[in-house]
CSV table of C-alpha atoms and ligand atoms in Angstrom, one decimal:
chain,number,residue,atom,x,y,z
E,30,MET,CA,-51.4,-20.5,37.5
E,31,THR,CA,-47.9,-20.4,38.8
E,32,VAL,CA,-45.2,-18.3,37.1
E,33,ASP,CA,-41.7,-18.3,38.8
E,34,GLY,CA,-43.2,-19.8,41.9
E,35,LYS,CA,-45.9,-17.2,42.3
E,36,ASP,CA,-49.7,-17.7,41.7
E,37,TYR,CA,-51.3,-15.4,39.2
E,38,ARG,CA,-54.7,-14.8,37.6
E,39,THR,CA,-54.7,-13.3,34.1
E,40,VAL,CA,-56.6,-10.3,35.3
E,41,TRP,CA,-57.7,-8.9,38.7
E,42,MET,CA,-58.8,-5.7,40.4
E,43,ASP,CA,-57.2,-3.9,43.3
E,44,GLY,CA,-58.5,-0.6,44.6
E,45,GLY,CA,-59.8,1.2,41.5
E,46,SER,CA,-57.2,-0.3,39.1
E,47,VAL,CA,-57.4,-3.3,36.9
E,48,PHE,CA,-54.2,-5.4,36.7
E,49,MET,CA,-53.3,-7.8,34.0
E,50,ILE,CA,-50.5,-9.7,32.4
E,51,GLU,CA,-49.2,-7.9,29.3
E,52,GLN,CA,-49.7,-10.7,26.8
E,53,ASN,CA,-48.2,-8.8,23.8
E,54,LEU,CA,-44.8,-9.1,25.5
E,55,LEU,CA,-45.0,-12.9,26.1
E,56,PRO,CA,-43.1,-15.2,25.8
E,57,PHE,CA,-40.1,-12.8,25.9
E,58,GLU,CA,-41.0,-10.8,29.0
E,59,PHE,CA,-43.5,-11.3,31.9
E,60,ARG,CA,-44.9,-8.0,33.0
E,61,ILE,CA,-48.0,-6.9,34.9
E,62,ILE,CA,-49.6,-3.6,33.9
E,63,ALA,CA,-52.2,-1.5,35.7
E,64,CYS,CA,-55.2,0.2,34.0
E,65,LEU,CA,-56.1,3.1,36.2
E,66,ASN,CA,-59.6,3.8,34.7
E,67,TYR,CA,-62.1,2.1,32.4
E,68,ARG,CA,-60.7,3.8,29.3
E,69,GLU,CA,-57.3,2.3,30.0
E,70,THR,CA,-58.9,-1.1,30.4
E,71,CYS,CA,-60.7,-0.6,27.1
E,72,HIS,CA,-57.4,0.2,25.4
E,73,ALA,CA,-55.8,-2.9,26.8
E,74,ILE,CA,-58.6,-5.1,25.5
E,75,ARG,CA,-58.5,-3.4,22.0
E,76,THR,CA,-54.7,-3.7,21.7
E,77,MET,CA,-54.7,-7.3,22.9
E,78,VAL,CA,-52.7,-6.7,26.1
E,79,ILE,CA,-55.3,-9.1,27.3
E,80,ARG,CA,-57.0,-11.5,25.0
E,81,GLY,CA,-59.0,-14.7,24.9
E,82,ALA,CA,-62.8,-14.9,25.5
E,83,GLY,CA,-62.9,-15.5,29.3
E,84,ALA,CA,-60.0,-13.1,30.0
E,85,ILE,CA,-61.6,-10.2,28.0
E,86,GLY,CA,-64.9,-11.0,29.6
E,87,ALA,CA,-63.5,-10.6,33.1
E,88,ALA,CA,-61.6,-7.5,32.0
E,89,ALA,CA,-64.7,-6.0,30.5
E,90,GLY,CA,-66.6,-6.7,33.8
E,91,TYR,CA,-63.9,-4.9,35.7
E,92,ALA,CA,-63.9,-2.0,33.2
E,93,MET,CA,-67.7,-1.7,33.8
E,94,ALA,CA,-67.0,-1.7,37.6
E,95,GLN,CA,-64.3,1.0,37.1
E,96,ALA,CA,-66.8,3.1,35.1
E,97,ALA,CA,-69.4,2.7,37.9
E,98,GLY,CA,-66.8,4.1,40.4
E,99,GLU,CA,-65.9,6.9,38.0
E,100,ALA,CA,-69.6,8.0,37.4
E,101,GLN,CA,-70.2,11.4,39.1
E,102,GLY,CA,-73.1,13.9,39.5
E,103,THR,CA,-76.6,13.7,38.0
E,104,ASP,CA,-75.7,12.2,34.7
E,105,LYS,CA,-74.5,8.9,36.1
E,106,LEU,CA,-76.8,6.8,34.0
E,107,ILE,CA,-75.7,8.4,30.7
E,108,PHE,CA,-72.1,8.0,31.8
E,109,LEU,CA,-72.7,4.3,32.5
E,110,GLU,CA,-74.5,3.8,29.2
E,111,ASN,CA,-71.7,5.5,27.2
E,112,SER,CA,-69.0,3.6,29.0
E,113,ARG,CA,-70.8,0.3,28.4
E,114,HIS,CA,-70.9,1.2,24.7
E,115,GLU,CA,-67.2,2.0,24.7
E,116,ILE,CA,-66.3,-1.3,26.4
E,117,GLU,CA,-68.5,-3.3,24.1
E,118,SER,CA,-66.9,-1.6,21.0
E,119,THR,CA,-63.4,-2.9,21.9
E,120,ARG,CA,-63.8,-6.3,20.3
E,121,PRO,CA,-67.0,-7.7,18.7
E,122,THR,CA,-66.8,-11.5,18.6
E,123,ALA,CA,-66.3,-12.9,22.1
E,124,ARG,CA,-69.6,-13.5,23.8
E,125,ASN,CA,-68.1,-13.3,27.3
E,126,LEU,CA,-67.3,-9.6,26.9
E,127,PHE,CA,-71.0,-8.7,26.3
E,128,TYR,CA,-72.1,-11.3,29.0
E,129,ALA,CA,-70.0,-9.4,31.5
E,130,THR,CA,-70.9,-5.8,30.6
E,131,GLU,CA,-74.6,-6.7,30.8
E,132,ARG,CA,-74.3,-8.2,34.2
E,133,VAL,CA,-72.1,-5.5,35.7
E,134,PHE,CA,-74.1,-2.7,34.1
E,135,GLN,CA,-77.3,-4.0,35.8
E,136,ALA,CA,-75.4,-4.3,39.1
E,137,ALA,CA,-74.0,-0.8,38.7
E,138,LEU,CA,-77.5,0.6,38.6
E,139,VAL,CA,-77.7,-0.3,42.3
E,140,SER,CA,-74.2,0.9,43.5
E,141,PRO,CA,-70.5,1.0,42.5
E,142,ALA,CA,-69.9,-1.5,45.3
E,143,ASN,CA,-72.5,-3.8,43.8
E,144,ALA,CA,-70.9,-3.5,40.3
E,145,ARG,CA,-67.5,-4.4,41.8
E,146,LYS,CA,-68.9,-7.5,43.5
E,147,GLU,CA,-70.6,-8.6,40.3
E,148,ALA,CA,-67.3,-8.2,38.4
E,149,GLU,CA,-65.5,-10.3,41.0
E,150,GLU,CA,-68.1,-13.0,40.7
E,151,ILE,CA,-67.8,-13.2,37.0
E,152,ALA,CA,-64.0,-13.6,37.3
E,153,ASP,CA,-64.4,-16.3,40.0
E,154,GLU,CA,-67.1,-18.1,38.0
E,155,ASP,CA,-64.8,-18.1,34.9
E,156,ALA,CA,-61.9,-19.7,36.9
E,157,ALA,CA,-64.3,-22.3,38.5
E,158,ALA,CA,-65.8,-23.2,35.1
E,159,SER,CA,-62.4,-23.6,33.5
E,160,ARG,CA,-61.3,-25.9,36.3
E,161,ARG,CA,-64.4,-28.0,36.0
E,162,ILE,CA,-63.9,-28.2,32.2
E,163,GLY,CA,-60.5,-29.7,32.9
E,164,GLU,CA,-61.9,-32.3,35.3
E,165,LEU,CA,-64.6,-33.4,32.9
E,166,GLY,CA,-62.6,-33.0,29.7
E,167,LYS,CA,-59.6,-35.1,30.8
E,168,THR,CA,-61.7,-38.2,30.6
E,169,LEU,CA,-61.8,-37.8,26.8
E,170,ILE,CA,-58.0,-38.0,26.4
E,171,PRO,CA,-56.7,-41.5,25.9
E,172,GLN,CA,-53.4,-42.6,27.5
E,173,GLY,CA,-50.4,-41.4,25.4
E,174,ALA,CA,-52.7,-39.5,23.1
E,175,GLY,CA,-51.5,-36.9,20.5
E,176,VAL,CA,-53.7,-33.9,21.1
E,177,ALA,CA,-53.9,-31.0,18.6
E,178,THR,CA,-55.0,-27.5,19.7
E,179,HIS,CA,-55.3,-24.2,17.9
E,180,CYS,CA,-54.7,-20.6,19.2
E,181,ASN,CA,-54.4,-20.2,22.9
E,182,ALA,CA,-57.3,-21.4,25.1
E,183,GLY,CA,-55.1,-21.9,28.1
E,184,TRP,CA,-55.1,-20.0,31.4
E,185,LEU,CA,-53.9,-16.8,29.7
E,186,ALA,CA,-57.1,-16.7,27.7
E,187,PHE,CA,-59.3,-17.1,30.8
E,188,VAL,CA,-59.0,-16.0,34.4
E,189,ASP,CA,-57.2,-19.2,35.3
E,190,TYR,CA,-56.9,-22.9,34.1
E,191,GLY,CA,-58.2,-22.2,30.6
E,192,THR,CA,-60.6,-24.3,28.5
E,193,ALA,CA,-59.0,-26.3,25.7
E,194,LEU,CA,-55.8,-26.7,27.8
E,195,SER,CA,-57.4,-27.3,31.1
E,196,PRO,CA,-58.2,-31.0,30.3
E,197,ILE,CA,-54.6,-31.3,29.0
E,198,TYR,CA,-53.1,-30.0,32.3
E,199,MET,CA,-55.2,-32.3,34.4
E,200,SER,CA,-54.6,-35.3,32.2
E,201,HIS,CA,-50.9,-34.6,32.4
E,202,GLN,CA,-51.1,-34.3,36.3
E,203,ASP,CA,-52.7,-37.8,36.2
E,204,SER,CA,-49.5,-39.0,34.6
E,205,ASN,CA,-50.9,-39.4,31.1
E,206,LYS,CA,-47.9,-39.2,28.7
E,207,LEU,CA,-49.8,-37.2,26.1
E,208,PHE,CA,-48.2,-35.0,23.4
E,209,VAL,CA,-49.6,-31.7,22.3
E,210,TYR,CA,-49.4,-30.5,18.7
E,211,VAL,CA,-49.5,-26.7,19.0
E,212,ASP,CA,-50.6,-24.8,15.8
E,213,GLU,CA,-48.6,-21.6,15.5
E,214,THR,CA,-51.8,-19.6,14.8
E,215,ARG,CA,-50.7,-16.9,12.4
E,216,PRO,CA,-50.9,-13.9,12.4
E,217,ARG,CA,-50.7,-13.2,16.1
E,218,SER,CA,-49.1,-16.5,16.9
E,219,GLN,CA,-51.1,-17.2,20.1
E,220,GLY,CA,-50.2,-20.9,19.7
E,221,ALA,CA,-46.5,-20.4,19.1
E,222,ARG,CA,-46.1,-17.7,21.7
E,223,LEU,CA,-48.7,-18.3,24.4
E,224,THR,CA,-49.8,-21.9,24.3
E,225,ALA,CA,-46.2,-23.1,23.9
E,226,TRP,CA,-45.1,-20.9,26.8
E,227,GLU,CA,-47.8,-22.3,29.0
E,228,LEU,CA,-47.1,-25.9,28.1
E,229,HIS,CA,-43.3,-25.4,28.5
E,230,ASN,CA,-43.8,-23.9,32.0
E,231,ALA,CA,-46.0,-26.8,32.9
E,232,GLY,CA,-43.5,-29.4,31.6
E,233,ILE,CA,-46.0,-30.9,29.1
E,234,PRO,CA,-44.4,-32.5,26.0
E,235,HIS,CA,-45.4,-30.5,23.0
E,236,ALA,CA,-44.2,-29.1,19.6
E,237,ILE,CA,-45.2,-26.0,17.7
E,238,ILE,CA,-46.2,-27.0,14.2
E,239,PRO,CA,-46.8,-24.7,11.2
E,240,ASP,CA,-50.5,-23.9,10.8
E,241,ASN,CA,-50.6,-25.8,7.5
E,242,ALA,CA,-49.1,-29.0,9.0
E,243,THR,CA,-52.0,-30.2,11.2
E,244,ALA,CA,-53.7,-32.2,8.4
E,245,TRP,CA,-50.4,-33.9,7.6
E,246,TYR,CA,-50.0,-35.1,11.2
E,247,MET,CA,-53.6,-36.3,11.2
E,248,ALA,CA,-52.9,-38.3,8.0
E,249,GLN,CA,-50.0,-40.0,9.7
E,250,GLY,CA,-52.2,-41.1,12.6
E,251,LYS,CA,-50.3,-38.9,15.1
E,252,ILE,CA,-53.3,-36.9,16.3
E,253,ASP,CA,-56.0,-38.8,18.3
E,254,LEU,CA,-58.2,-35.8,19.1
E,255,VAL,CA,-58.5,-32.0,18.7
E,256,ILE,CA,-59.6,-29.7,21.5
E,257,VAL,CA,-60.1,-26.0,20.8
E,258,GLY,CA,-61.7,-23.1,22.6
E,259,ALA,CA,-64.5,-20.8,21.5
E,260,ASP,CA,-65.3,-17.2,21.3
E,261,ARG,CA,-69.0,-17.4,20.7
E,262,ILE,CA,-71.3,-20.5,20.2
E,263,ALA,CA,-74.6,-20.0,18.5
E,264,ALA,CA,-77.8,-21.7,19.6
E,265,ASN,CA,-77.4,-24.3,16.9
E,266,GLY,CA,-73.8,-25.1,17.9
E,267,ASP,CA,-72.0,-23.2,15.2
E,268,THR,CA,-68.8,-22.0,16.8
E,269,ALA,CA,-66.7,-18.9,16.2
E,270,ASN,CA,-63.1,-19.5,17.2
E,271,LYS,CA,-59.7,-18.2,16.1
E,272,ILE,CA,-59.1,-18.1,12.3
E,273,GLY,CA,-57.9,-21.5,11.1
E,274,THR,CA,-60.2,-23.5,13.4
E,275,LEU,CA,-62.6,-24.3,10.6
E,276,GLU,CA,-60.0,-26.0,8.4
E,277,LYS,CA,-58.8,-28.1,11.3
E,278,ALA,CA,-62.3,-29.3,11.9
E,279,ILE,CA,-62.8,-30.2,8.2
E,280,ALA,CA,-59.5,-32.2,8.3
E,281,ALA,CA,-60.5,-33.9,11.6
E,282,LYS,CA,-63.8,-34.9,10.0
E,283,TYR,CA,-62.1,-36.3,7.0
E,284,TYR,CA,-59.7,-38.4,9.1
E,285,ASN,CA,-62.4,-39.4,11.6
E,286,ILE,CA,-60.7,-37.7,14.5
E,287,PRO,CA,-62.8,-36.4,17.4
E,288,PHE,CA,-63.0,-32.6,17.4
E,289,TYR,CA,-64.1,-31.0,20.7
E,290,VAL,CA,-64.9,-27.4,21.7
E,291,ALA,CA,-64.2,-26.6,25.3
E,292,ALA,CA,-66.0,-23.5,26.6
E,293,PRO,CA,-67.9,-22.3,29.6
E,294,THR,CA,-71.7,-21.8,29.3
E,295,SER,CA,-71.1,-18.0,29.3
E,296,THR,CA,-69.7,-18.4,25.8
E,297,PHE,CA,-73.0,-19.8,24.5
E,298,ASP,CA,-75.2,-17.1,22.9
E,299,MET,CA,-78.8,-18.4,22.8
E,300,ASN,CA,-80.0,-15.2,21.1
E,301,CYS,CA,-77.8,-16.0,18.1
E,302,PRO,CA,-79.6,-18.6,16.0
E,303,ASP,CA,-76.6,-19.7,13.9
E,304,GLY,CA,-73.1,-18.8,12.9
E,305,SER,CA,-74.1,-16.5,10.1
E,306,HIS,CA,-75.2,-14.0,12.8
E,307,ILE,CA,-71.8,-13.9,14.5
E,308,VAL,CA,-69.8,-10.7,13.9
E,309,ILE,CA,-66.3,-11.6,12.8
E,310,GLU,CA,-63.6,-9.1,13.8
E,311,GLU,CA,-61.4,-7.8,11.0
E,312,ARG,CA,-58.1,-6.7,12.4
E,313,ASP,CA,-55.3,-4.5,11.1
E,314,PRO,CA,-53.6,-6.0,8.0
E,315,GLU,CA,-50.3,-5.0,9.5
E,316,GLU,CA,-50.6,-8.0,11.8
E,317,VAL,CA,-50.2,-10.2,8.7
E,318,LEU,CA,-47.5,-8.2,7.1
E,319,TYR,CA,-45.2,-7.6,10.1
E,320,GLN,CA,-43.9,-9.9,12.8
E,321,ASP,CA,-42.4,-9.0,16.2
E,322,GLY,CA,-39.7,-11.1,17.7
E,323,LEU,CA,-36.2,-11.3,19.2
E,324,THR,CA,-33.0,-11.1,17.2
E,325,ILE,CA,-30.3,-13.7,17.9
E,326,GLU,CA,-28.7,-11.1,20.1
E,327,GLY,CA,-31.9,-10.9,22.1
E,328,LYS,CA,-33.0,-7.5,20.8
E,329,LYS,CA,-36.7,-6.9,20.1
E,330,GLU,CA,-37.5,-6.2,16.5
E,331,ARG,CA,-40.4,-5.7,14.2
E,332,ILE,CA,-39.9,-6.9,10.6
E,333,LEU,CA,-41.8,-7.0,7.3
E,334,VAL,CA,-42.4,-10.7,6.4
E,335,CYS,CA,-44.3,-10.2,3.2
E,336,SER,CA,-43.8,-8.8,-0.3
E,337,PRO,CA,-43.5,-5.0,0.1
E,338,GLY,CA,-46.6,-3.2,-1.2
E,339,SER,CA,-49.0,-6.1,-1.2
E,340,PRO,CA,-52.1,-5.7,0.8
E,341,ALA,CA,-53.3,-8.3,3.3
E,342,LEU,CA,-56.7,-9.4,4.7
E,343,ASN,CA,-57.0,-10.3,8.4
E,344,PRO,CA,-60.2,-11.9,9.6
E,345,ALA,CA,-59.6,-12.8,13.3
E,346,PHE,CA,-62.1,-15.7,13.6
E,347,ASP,CA,-64.0,-18.2,11.5
E,348,VAL,CA,-67.1,-20.2,12.2
E,349,THR,CA,-67.1,-24.0,12.4
E,350,PRO,CA,-70.5,-25.5,11.5
E,351,ALA,CA,-72.0,-27.6,14.4
E,352,GLY,CA,-72.0,-30.7,12.2
E,353,LEU,CA,-68.1,-30.8,12.3
E,354,ILE,CA,-68.0,-30.7,16.1
E,355,SER,CA,-68.0,-34.0,18.0
E,356,GLY,CA,-69.0,-32.4,21.3
E,357,PHE,CA,-68.8,-29.5,23.7
E,358,ILE,CA,-67.0,-29.6,27.0
E,359,THR,CA,-68.6,-27.2,29.5
E,360,GLU,CA,-68.6,-26.9,33.2
E,361,GLU,CA,-72.0,-28.5,33.3
E,362,GLY,CA,-71.0,-31.6,31.4
E,363,ILE,CA,-69.9,-32.9,28.0
E,364,SER,CA,-72.5,-32.9,25.2
E,365,HIS,CA,-71.6,-35.4,22.5
E,366,THR,CA,-74.4,-34.4,20.3
E,367,VAL,CA,-75.0,-31.0,18.6
E,368,VAL,CA,-77.1,-28.4,20.4
E,369,MET,CA,-80.3,-27.9,18.4
E,370,GLN,CA,-79.4,-28.9,14.8
L,25,MRU,O1,-57.9,-12.9,19.3
L,25,MRU,P1,-57.8,-13.6,20.6
L,25,MRU,O2,-56.4,-14.0,21.0
L,25,MRU,O3,-58.5,-12.9,21.7
L,25,MRU,O4,-58.6,-14.9,20.3
L,25,MRU,C1,-59.4,-15.6,21.2
L,25,MRU,C2,-58.9,-16.9,21.5
L,25,MRU,O5,-58.1,-17.0,22.4
L,25,MRU,C3,-59.2,-18.0,20.7
L,25,MRU,O6,-60.1,-17.9,19.7
L,25,MRU,C4,-59.3,-19.2,21.5
L,25,MRU,O7,-59.1,-20.3,20.8
L,25,MRU,C5,-60.7,-19.3,22.2
L,25,MRU,S1,-61.1,-18.1,23.3
L,25,MRU,C6,-60.2,-18.5,24.7
């Protein structure tokens, strides 16, 4: 994706370092950071410097390749196993992270160079799958449609192109005068900060709406379809995605609005029978209680936005039952029926 006339991927490796866009600073500042070893890459995943299923999958693959390069002496296997465990402990829900560590771990058993090659392949495959999702998914968007999306499943959440936003980008390039309703996505505001920034840069008409306004716009006939991403899709089609997705799916069903999940096949977990087996990450309550932003004078500030002393709960994802999903847009095609009910 192009930023200020320069092409970027969300994450890449050069020498022994992993480079990534510092997403916590967006949309106020665009900065690239370098993770010099696998532990620094783990820290970046845990603290959401990089986030989004495909992006953390690629970062985890690169972290495993860094660990392969760092393993020394006779205890290489133990080092690789421990580092894999450390990488997999950063965030529990996104399938792509585990898909990547498994592949790169196996490759690392051959050689560090082989691990690096495998990590590069995972990143390339992610970008290619996202692009294909856009080409296939754009056929679902009617001319002049109102499209709702939740969280950020754009290029920042993957290596490039994105999933839910990829069909939107491509439809816009085909001169479709669509309009995107961007849920703000409290508490981390991936919609208001990241999706809005991406769409603004691409010149795509959109508006940020409060999280609790989507059903109202559906009721008014403004939303023709919903496209969201996914963090893990169980074998029966139950889908974990950013908290708040479930209520959008319920509202879409009520108003008879198509609700699509766009995800590469690497997000499907065929060893997970249904949504009840998906581990849902609980994040720090401070993310709910405090917000970061810019003052009118342009100074960065962190402020308390809730009643002082009240506790908060912060589940990062929810699970949408397969029955509420109209179809899955993958790089291999669009399934309009539910996978194994
Ligand atoms: O917690 P995050 O920002 O890593 O959440 C992941 C996501 O980006 C969303 O759930 C998204 O809708 C699907 S994954 C690209």
